Short mmCIF file of C-alpha atoms in Angstrom, two decimals:
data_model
loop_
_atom_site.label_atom_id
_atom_site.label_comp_id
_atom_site.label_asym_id
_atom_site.label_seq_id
_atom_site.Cartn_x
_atom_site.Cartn_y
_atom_site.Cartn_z
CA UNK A 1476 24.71 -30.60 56.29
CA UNK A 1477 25.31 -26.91 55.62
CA UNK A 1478 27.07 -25.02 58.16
CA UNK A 1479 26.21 -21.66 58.93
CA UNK A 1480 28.03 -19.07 57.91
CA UNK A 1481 28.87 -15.28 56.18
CA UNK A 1482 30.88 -15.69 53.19
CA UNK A 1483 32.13 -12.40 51.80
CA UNK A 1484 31.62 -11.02 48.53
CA UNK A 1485 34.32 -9.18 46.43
CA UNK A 1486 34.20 -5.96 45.11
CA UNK A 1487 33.21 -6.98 41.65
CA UNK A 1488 30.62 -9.68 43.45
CA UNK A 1489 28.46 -6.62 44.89
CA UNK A 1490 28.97 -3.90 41.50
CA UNK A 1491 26.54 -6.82 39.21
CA UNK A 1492 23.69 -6.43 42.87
CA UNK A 1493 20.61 -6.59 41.57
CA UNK A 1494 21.09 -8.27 38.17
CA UNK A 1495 20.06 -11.85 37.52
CA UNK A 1496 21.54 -14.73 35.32
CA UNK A 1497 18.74 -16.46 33.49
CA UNK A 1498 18.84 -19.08 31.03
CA UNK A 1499 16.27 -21.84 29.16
CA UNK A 1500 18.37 -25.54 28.24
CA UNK A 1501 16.01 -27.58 26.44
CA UNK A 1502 16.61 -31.40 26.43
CA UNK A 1503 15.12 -34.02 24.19
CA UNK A 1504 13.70 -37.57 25.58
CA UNK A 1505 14.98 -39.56 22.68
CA UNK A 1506 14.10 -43.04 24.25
CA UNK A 1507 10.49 -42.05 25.68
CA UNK A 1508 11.62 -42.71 29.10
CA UNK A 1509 9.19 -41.88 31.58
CA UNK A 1510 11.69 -40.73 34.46
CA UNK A 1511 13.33 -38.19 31.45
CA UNK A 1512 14.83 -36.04 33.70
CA UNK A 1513 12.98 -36.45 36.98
CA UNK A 1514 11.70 -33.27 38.59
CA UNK A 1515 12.43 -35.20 42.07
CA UNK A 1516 16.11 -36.81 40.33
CA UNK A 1517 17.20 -33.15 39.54
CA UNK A 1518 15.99 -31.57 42.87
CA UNK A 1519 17.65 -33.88 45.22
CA UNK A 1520 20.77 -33.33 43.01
CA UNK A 1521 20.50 -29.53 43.65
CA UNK A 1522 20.19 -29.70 47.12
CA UNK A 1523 23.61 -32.09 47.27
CA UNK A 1524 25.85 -29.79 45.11
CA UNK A 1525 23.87 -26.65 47.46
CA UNK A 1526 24.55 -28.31 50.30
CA UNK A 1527 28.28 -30.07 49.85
CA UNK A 1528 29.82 -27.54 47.54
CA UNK A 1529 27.48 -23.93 46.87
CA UNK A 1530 25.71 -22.76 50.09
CA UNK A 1531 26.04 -19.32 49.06
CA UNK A 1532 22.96 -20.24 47.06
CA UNK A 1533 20.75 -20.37 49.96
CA UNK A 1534 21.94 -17.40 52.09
CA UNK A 1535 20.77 -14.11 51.67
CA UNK A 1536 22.84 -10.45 51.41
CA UNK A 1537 23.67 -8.61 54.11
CA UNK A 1538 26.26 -5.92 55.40
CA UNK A 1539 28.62 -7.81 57.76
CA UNK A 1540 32.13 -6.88 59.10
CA UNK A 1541 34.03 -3.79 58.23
CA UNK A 1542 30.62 -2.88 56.37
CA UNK A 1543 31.64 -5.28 53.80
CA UNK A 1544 28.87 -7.24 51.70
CA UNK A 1545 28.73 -10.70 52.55
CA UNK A 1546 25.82 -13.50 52.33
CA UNK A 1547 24.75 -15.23 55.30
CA UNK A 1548 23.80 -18.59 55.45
CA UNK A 1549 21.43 -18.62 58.31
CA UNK A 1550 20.03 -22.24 59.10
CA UNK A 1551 16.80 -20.63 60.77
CA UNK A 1552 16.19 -18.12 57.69
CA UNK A 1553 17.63 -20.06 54.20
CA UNK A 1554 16.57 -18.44 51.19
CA UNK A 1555 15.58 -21.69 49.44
CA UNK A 1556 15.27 -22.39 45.91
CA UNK A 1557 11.90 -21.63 44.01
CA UNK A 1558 10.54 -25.04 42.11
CA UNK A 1559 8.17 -25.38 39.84
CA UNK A 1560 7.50 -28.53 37.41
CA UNK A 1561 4.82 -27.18 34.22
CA UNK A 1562 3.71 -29.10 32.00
CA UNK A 1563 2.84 -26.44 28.85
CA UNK A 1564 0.87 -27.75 25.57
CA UNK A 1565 2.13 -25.83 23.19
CA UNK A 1566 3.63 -27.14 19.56
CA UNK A 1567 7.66 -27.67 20.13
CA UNK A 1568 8.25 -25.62 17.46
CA UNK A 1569 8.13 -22.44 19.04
CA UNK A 1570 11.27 -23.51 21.16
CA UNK A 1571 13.15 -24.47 17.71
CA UNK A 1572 12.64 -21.66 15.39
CA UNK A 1573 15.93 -21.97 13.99
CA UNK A 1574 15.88 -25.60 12.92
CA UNK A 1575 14.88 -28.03 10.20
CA UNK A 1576 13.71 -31.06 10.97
CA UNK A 1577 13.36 -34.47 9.58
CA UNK A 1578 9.65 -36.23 9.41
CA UNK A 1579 9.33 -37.47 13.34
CA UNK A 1580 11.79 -35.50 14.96
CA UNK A 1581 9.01 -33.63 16.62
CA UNK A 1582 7.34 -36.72 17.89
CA UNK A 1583 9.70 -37.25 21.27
CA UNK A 1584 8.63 -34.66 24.27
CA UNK A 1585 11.17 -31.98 25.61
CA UNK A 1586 11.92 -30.70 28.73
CA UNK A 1587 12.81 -27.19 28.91
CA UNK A 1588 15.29 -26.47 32.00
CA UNK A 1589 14.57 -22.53 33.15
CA UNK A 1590 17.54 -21.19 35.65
CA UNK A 1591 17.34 -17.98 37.51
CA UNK A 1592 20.61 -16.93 39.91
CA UNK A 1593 21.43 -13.33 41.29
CA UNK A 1594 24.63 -12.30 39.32
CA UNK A 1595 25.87 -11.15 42.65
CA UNK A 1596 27.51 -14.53 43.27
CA UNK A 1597 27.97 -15.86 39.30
CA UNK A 1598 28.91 -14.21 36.36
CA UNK A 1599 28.34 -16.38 33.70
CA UNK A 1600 31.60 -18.80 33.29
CA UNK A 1601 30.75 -19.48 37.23
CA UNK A 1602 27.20 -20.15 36.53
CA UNK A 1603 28.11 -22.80 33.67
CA UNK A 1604 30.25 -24.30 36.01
CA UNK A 1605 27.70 -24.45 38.70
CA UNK A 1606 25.15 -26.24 36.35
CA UNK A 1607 27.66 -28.65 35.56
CA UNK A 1608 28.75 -29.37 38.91
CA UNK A 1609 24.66 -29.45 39.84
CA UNK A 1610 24.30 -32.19 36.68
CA UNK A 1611 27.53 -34.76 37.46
CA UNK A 1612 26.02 -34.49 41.62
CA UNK A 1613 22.45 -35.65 39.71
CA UNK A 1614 24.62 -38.34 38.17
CA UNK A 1615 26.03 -39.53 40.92
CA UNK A 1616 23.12 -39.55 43.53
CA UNK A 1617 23.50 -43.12 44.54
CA UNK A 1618 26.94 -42.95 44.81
CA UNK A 1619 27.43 -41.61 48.75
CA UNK A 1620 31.23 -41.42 48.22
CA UNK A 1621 31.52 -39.11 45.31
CA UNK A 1622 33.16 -35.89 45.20
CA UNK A 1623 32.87 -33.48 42.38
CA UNK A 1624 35.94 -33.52 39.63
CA UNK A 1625 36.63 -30.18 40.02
CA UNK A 1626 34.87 -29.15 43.19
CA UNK A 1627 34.15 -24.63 43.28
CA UNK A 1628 36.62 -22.27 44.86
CA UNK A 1629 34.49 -20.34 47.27
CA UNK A 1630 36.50 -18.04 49.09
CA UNK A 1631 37.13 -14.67 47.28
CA UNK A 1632 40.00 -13.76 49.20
CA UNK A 1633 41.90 -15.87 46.22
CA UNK A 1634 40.81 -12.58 43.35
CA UNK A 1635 42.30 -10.28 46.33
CA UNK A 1636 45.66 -12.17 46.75
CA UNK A 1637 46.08 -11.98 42.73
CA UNK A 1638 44.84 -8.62 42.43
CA UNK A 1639 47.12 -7.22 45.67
CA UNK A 1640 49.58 -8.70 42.74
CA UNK A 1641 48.36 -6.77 40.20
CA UNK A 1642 49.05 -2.37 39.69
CA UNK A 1643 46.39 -0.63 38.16
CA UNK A 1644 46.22 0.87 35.05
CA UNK A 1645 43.24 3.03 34.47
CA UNK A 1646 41.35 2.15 31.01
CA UNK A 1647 40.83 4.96 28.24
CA UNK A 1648 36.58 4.21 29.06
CA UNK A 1649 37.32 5.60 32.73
CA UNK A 1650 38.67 8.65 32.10
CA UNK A 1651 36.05 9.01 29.24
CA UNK A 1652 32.88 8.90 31.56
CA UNK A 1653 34.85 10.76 34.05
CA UNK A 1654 35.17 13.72 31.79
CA UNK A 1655 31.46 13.21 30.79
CA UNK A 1656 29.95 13.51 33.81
CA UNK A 1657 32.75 15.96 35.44
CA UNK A 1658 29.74 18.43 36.84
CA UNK A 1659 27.30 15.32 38.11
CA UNK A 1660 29.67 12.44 39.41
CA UNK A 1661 28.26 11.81 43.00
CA UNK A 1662 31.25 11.54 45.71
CA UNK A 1663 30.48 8.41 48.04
CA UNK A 1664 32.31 7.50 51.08
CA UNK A 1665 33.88 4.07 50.19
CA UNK A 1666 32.65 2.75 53.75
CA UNK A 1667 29.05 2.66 51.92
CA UNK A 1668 29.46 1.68 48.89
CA UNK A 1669 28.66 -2.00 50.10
CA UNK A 1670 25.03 -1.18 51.54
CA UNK A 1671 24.60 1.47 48.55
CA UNK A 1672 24.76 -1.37 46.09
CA UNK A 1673 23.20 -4.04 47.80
CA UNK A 1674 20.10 -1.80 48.88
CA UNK A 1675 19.31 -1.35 44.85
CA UNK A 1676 16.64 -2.71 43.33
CA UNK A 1677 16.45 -5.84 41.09
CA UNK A 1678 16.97 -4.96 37.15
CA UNK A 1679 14.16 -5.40 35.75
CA UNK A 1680 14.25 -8.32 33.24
CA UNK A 1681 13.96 -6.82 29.32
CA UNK A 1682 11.30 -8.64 27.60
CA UNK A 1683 11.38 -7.31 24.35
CA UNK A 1684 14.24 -9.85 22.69
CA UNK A 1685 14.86 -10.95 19.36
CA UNK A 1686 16.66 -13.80 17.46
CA UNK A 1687 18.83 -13.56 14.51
CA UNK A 1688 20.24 -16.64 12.83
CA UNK A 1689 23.77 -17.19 11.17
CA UNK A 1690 24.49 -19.66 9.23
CA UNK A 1691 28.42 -20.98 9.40
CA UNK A 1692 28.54 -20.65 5.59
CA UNK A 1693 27.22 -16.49 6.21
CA UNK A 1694 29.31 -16.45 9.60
CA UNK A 1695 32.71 -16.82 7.24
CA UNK A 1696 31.45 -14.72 4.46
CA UNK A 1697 30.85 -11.91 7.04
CA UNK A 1698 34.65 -12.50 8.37
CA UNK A 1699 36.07 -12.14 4.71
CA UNK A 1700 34.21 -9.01 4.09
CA UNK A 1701 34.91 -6.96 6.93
CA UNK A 1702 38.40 -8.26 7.98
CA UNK A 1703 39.48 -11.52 7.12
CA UNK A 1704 42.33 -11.15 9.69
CA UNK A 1705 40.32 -9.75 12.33
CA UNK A 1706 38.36 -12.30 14.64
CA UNK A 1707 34.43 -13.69 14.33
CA UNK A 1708 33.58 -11.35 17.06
CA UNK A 1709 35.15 -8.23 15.99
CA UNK A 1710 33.20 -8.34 12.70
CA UNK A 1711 29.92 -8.97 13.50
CA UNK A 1712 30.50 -6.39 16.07
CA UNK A 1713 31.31 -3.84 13.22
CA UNK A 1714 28.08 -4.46 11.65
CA UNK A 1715 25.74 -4.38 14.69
CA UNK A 1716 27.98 -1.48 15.47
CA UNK A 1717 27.50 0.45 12.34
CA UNK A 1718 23.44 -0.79 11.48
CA UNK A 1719 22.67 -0.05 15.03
CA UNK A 1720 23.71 3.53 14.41
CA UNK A 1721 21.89 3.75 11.97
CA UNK A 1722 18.85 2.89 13.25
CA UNK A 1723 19.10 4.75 15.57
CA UNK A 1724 19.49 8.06 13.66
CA UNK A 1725 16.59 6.49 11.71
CA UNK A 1726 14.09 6.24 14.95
CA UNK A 1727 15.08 9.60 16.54
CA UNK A 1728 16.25 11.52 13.77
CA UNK A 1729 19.08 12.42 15.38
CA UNK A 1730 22.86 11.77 15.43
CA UNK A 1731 24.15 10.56 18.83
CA UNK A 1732 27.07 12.02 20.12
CA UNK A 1733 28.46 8.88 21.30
CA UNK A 1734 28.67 5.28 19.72
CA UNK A 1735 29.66 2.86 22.92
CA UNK A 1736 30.89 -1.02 21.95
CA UNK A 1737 31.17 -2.98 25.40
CA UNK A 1738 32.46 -6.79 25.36
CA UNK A 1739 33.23 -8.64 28.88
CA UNK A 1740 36.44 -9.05 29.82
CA UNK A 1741 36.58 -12.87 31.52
CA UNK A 1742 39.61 -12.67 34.26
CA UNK A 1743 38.55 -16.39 34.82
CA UNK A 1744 40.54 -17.52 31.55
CA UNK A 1745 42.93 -14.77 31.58
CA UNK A 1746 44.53 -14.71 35.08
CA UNK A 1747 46.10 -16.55 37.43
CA UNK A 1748 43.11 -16.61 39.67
CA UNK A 1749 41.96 -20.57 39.86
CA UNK A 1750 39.57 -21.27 36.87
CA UNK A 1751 37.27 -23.06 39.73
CA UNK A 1752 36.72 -19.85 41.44
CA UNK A 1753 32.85 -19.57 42.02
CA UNK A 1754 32.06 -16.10 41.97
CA UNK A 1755 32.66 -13.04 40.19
CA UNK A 1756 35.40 -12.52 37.88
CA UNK A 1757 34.15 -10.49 34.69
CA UNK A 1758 35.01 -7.08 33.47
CA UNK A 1759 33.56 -4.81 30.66
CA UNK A 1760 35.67 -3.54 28.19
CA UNK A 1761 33.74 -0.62 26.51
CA UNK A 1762 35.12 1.20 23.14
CA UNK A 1763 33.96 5.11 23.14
CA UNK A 1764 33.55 5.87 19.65
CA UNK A 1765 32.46 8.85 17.76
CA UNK A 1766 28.97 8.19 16.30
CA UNK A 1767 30.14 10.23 12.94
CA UNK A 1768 33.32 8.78 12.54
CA UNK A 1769 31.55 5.31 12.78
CA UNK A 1770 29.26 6.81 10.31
CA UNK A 1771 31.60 7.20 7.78
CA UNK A 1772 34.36 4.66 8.70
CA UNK A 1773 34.49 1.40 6.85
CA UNK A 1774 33.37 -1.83 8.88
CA UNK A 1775 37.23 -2.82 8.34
CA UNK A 1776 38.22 0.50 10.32
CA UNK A 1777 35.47 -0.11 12.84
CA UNK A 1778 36.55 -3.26 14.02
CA UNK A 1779 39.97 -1.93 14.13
CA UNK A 1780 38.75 0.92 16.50
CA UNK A 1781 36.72 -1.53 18.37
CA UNK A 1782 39.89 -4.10 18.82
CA UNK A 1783 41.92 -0.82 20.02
CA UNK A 1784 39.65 -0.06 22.93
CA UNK A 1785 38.58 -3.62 23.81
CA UNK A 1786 41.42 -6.08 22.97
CA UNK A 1787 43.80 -4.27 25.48
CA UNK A 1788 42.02 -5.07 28.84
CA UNK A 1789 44.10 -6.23 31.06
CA UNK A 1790 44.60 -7.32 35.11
CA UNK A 1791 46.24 -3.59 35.13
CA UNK A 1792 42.55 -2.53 33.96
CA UNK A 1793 40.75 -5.06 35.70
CA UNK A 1794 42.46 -3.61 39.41
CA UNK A 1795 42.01 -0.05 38.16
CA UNK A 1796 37.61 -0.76 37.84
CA UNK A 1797 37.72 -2.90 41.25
CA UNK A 1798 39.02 0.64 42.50
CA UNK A 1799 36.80 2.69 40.30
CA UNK A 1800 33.69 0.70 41.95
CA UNK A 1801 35.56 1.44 45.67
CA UNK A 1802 36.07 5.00 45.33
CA UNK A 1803 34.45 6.32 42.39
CA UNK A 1804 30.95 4.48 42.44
CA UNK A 1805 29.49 8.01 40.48
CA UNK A 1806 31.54 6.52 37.43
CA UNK A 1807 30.01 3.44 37.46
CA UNK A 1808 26.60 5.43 37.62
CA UNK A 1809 27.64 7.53 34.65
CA UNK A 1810 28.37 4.34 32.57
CA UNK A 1811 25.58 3.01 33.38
CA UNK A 1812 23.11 5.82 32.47
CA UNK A 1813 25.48 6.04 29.11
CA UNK A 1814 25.02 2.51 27.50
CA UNK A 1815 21.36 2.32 25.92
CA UNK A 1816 20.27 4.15 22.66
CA UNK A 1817 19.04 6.87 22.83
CA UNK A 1818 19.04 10.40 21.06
CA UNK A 1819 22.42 11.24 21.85
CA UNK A 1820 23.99 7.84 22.31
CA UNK A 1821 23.94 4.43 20.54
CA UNK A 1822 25.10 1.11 22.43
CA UNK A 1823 26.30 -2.30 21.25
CA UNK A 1824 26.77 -4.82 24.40
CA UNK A 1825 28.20 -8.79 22.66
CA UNK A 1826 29.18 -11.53 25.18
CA UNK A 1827 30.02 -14.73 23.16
CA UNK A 1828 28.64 -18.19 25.45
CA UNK A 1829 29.66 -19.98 22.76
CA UNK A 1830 33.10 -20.64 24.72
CA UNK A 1831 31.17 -22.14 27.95
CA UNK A 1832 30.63 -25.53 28.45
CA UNK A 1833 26.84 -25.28 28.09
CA UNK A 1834 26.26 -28.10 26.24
CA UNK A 1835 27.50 -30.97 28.31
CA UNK A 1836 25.23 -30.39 31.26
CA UNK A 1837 24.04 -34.06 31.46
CA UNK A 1838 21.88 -34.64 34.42
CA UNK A 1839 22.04 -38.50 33.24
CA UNK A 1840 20.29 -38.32 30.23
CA UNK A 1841 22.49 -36.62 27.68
CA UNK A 1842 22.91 -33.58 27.36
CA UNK A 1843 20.71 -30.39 25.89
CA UNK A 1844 19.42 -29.93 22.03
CA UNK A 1845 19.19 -26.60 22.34
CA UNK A 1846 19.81 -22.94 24.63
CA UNK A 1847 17.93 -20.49 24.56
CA UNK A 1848 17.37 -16.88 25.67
CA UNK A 1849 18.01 -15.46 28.97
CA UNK A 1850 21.90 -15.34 30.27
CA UNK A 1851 22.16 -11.44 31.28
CA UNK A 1852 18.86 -9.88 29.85
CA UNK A 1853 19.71 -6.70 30.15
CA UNK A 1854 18.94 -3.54 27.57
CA UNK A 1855 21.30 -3.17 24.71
CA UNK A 1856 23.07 -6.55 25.21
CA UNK A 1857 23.66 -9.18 22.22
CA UNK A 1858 24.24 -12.58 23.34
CA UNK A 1859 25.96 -15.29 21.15
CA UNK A 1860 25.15 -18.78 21.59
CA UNK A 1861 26.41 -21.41 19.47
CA UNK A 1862 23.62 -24.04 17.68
CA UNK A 1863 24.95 -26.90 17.72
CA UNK A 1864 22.24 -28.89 15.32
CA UNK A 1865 24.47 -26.74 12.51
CA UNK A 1866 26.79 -25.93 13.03
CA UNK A 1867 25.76 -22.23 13.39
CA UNK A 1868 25.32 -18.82 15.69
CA UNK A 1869 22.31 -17.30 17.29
CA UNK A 1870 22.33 -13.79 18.22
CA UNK A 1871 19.68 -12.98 21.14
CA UNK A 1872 19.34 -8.93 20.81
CA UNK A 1873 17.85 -7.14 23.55
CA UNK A 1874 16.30 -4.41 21.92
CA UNK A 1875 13.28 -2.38 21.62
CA UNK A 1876 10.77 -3.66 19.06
CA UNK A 1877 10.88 -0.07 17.43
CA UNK A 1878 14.43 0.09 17.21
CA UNK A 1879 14.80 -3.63 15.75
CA UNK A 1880 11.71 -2.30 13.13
CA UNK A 1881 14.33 -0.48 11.48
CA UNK A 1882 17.21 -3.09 11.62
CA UNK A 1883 15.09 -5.22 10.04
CA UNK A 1884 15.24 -3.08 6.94
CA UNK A 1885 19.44 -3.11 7.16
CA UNK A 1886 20.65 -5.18 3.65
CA UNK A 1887 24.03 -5.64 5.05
CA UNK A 1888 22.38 -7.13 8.20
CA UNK A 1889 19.98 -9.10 6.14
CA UNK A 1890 22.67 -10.46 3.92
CA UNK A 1891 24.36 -12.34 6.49
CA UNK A 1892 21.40 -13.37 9.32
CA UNK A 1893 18.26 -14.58 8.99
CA UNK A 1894 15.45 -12.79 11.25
CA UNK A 1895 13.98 -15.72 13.37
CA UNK A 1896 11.74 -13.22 15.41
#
């Protein structure tokens, strides 16, 4: 039933080419059912929401009119999903590091869910949506009539009415990497910057990941010592902030110039744009901050400097990067190169999941125990995903196994987290 087609992709659609959005949702059979989430059940409910509702899925990137990127849904040339059902024998445990568990819990089987999308057409409050779209067509298989609750908004053309809205105010982190690479920027006609971004190579997943746990009872006690009236996020981000440094000066034995503090900025909740819109609609806000000043600040100060910089994104921001990425592609290239640690720079990337609905992807038989890795597994970034078995936080860090060897040895780190691996 899908139609064949080119559906365009917006500016901020093509600037995340190359990325992908993974994630692992692990799922308990509690009653020993022997159709526990059917490889076949789940498959045929994939190809209905593909088919009805995403075909974007199944097309494949291409240059198309006005040299704009768009994906093409060719019926003669779909790019069809992968599928693969394993079956691995190894003890459960290594899935549920950071729980305790009761005599028996271990006994039922679990099925561990493993999702791979290009970024180019979710970020990840579209991808959440996607999965639970995927899970209520699953539900509903038998039912010939049904028609998703709150069915996707496809067509970008909706971000460029609200953005045509919208006047541009260029962020301080613009003019910073501007200035910073005044005597290498690369000038690119606009006219390629579609088949310059969608000709780059995949990012290469970063395997070397680590898991810190936070108890609610240490999640509040980190709050009230760094800023009680600041948020969660702000002050765990002054500690990785500051601790990161640290380590860093500790492996290299050098102070970076730089400290940079990047948090997404989700237009999806924060815009007039519809909250069903299916692709792209994510920002970074970065916070440029003096490695020394960092150094000797107070984790109070540092959250203030980091709220400064990254609490004041805006649409007027937002419109300013979708022109940065149209015109100025050699600042996005500078940023780029920029956030990783290094001698002379240190980099702190947090995206909180805990806000998606993650947890109520039911494909008919409940919904997950447990997620797990993956999301944007990219170098640098922290990822926050709530556990809900108590109540707690746990922090995926993608960083290199020397590097974490020394933030293992951080007391203010190790007062508040537990080191899971």
């Amino acid at each position: 039933s899908i139609k064949a087609q080119d559906i365009e992709l917006s500016t901020i659609d093509i600037a995340t080419f190359g990325a992908n959005v993974n994630g692992l949702i692990i799922y308990k059979n509690m009653t020993d059912d022997a159709e526990f989430m059917s490889i076949n059940h789940i498959t045929n409910g994939l190809y209905k929401v593909i088919a009805d509702y995403y075909p974007i899925v199944v097309g494949r990137p291409s240059i198309g009119k006005n040299r704009k990127g768009v994906i093409v849904v060719d019926l003669d040339n779909l790019c069809m999903p992968d599928i693969a059902e394993l079956s691995v024998k190894l003890p459960a445990e290594h899935f549920f590091e950071t729980c305790n568990y009761k005599n028996g819990d271990m006994d039922s089987p679990y099925i561990v869910l493993y999702i791979s999308l290009p970024h180019v057409i979710f970020d990840g409050t579209a991808i959440a949506a996607f999965l639970n779209n995927w899970a209520e067509c699953t539900r509903n298989l038998n039912n010939p009539d049904h028609k998703l609750k709150y069915p996707p908004v496809n067509d970008c053309k909706v971000v460029k009415d609200y953005f045509d809205t919208v006047t541009a105010i260029e962020p301080p982190h613009t003019k910073h990497f501007k200035d910073l690479g005044a005597k290498s920027l690369v000038k690119v006609p606009s006219s390629v910057i579609a088949a310059l971004l969608l000709a780059a190579p995949d990012i290469p997943a970063f395997e070397e990941q680590h898991l810190l746990h936070f108890t609610a009872e240490k999640l509040e006690q980190l709050q009230q010592d760094v800023d009680k009236a600041q948020t969660t996020n702000l002050a765990l981000a002054a500690v990785l902030t500051k601790t990161i440094l640290q380590a860093n000066i500790q492996m290299f034995n050098s102070m970076p110039t730089w400290l940079y503090v990047m948090f997404p900025y989700d237009c999806h909740h924060h815009t007039e744009v519809p909250m069903t819109y299916s692709g792209n609609l994510s920002f970074s806000a970065i916070a440029p901050l003096e490695s020394q000043t960092v150094l000797d600040g107070s984790y109070k100060e540092i959250a203030q400097a980091i709220k400064e910089h990254c609490s004041k994104v805006s649409s007027e921001y937002a419109k300013s990067l979708i022109y940065t990425v149209k015109n100025e592609i050699g600042i996005l290239f500078q940023a780029g190169i920029s956030l990783c640690n290094l001698p002379d720079m240190s980099y702190v990337g947090l995206t909180n999941l805990c806000y998606m609905s993650l947890y109520s992807i039911d494909f008919g038989y409940g919904g997950p125990k447990i997620l797990s890795n993956g999301y944007f597994i990219h170098k640098g970034m922290q990822r926050i995903y709530s556990n809900k078995q108590d109540g707690s936080i746990d922090l995926f860090m993608n960083v290199k196994d020397d590097l974490f060897e020394y933030l293992k040895k951080s007391d203010k780190l190790l007062k508040y987290a537990d080191i899971i691996f």
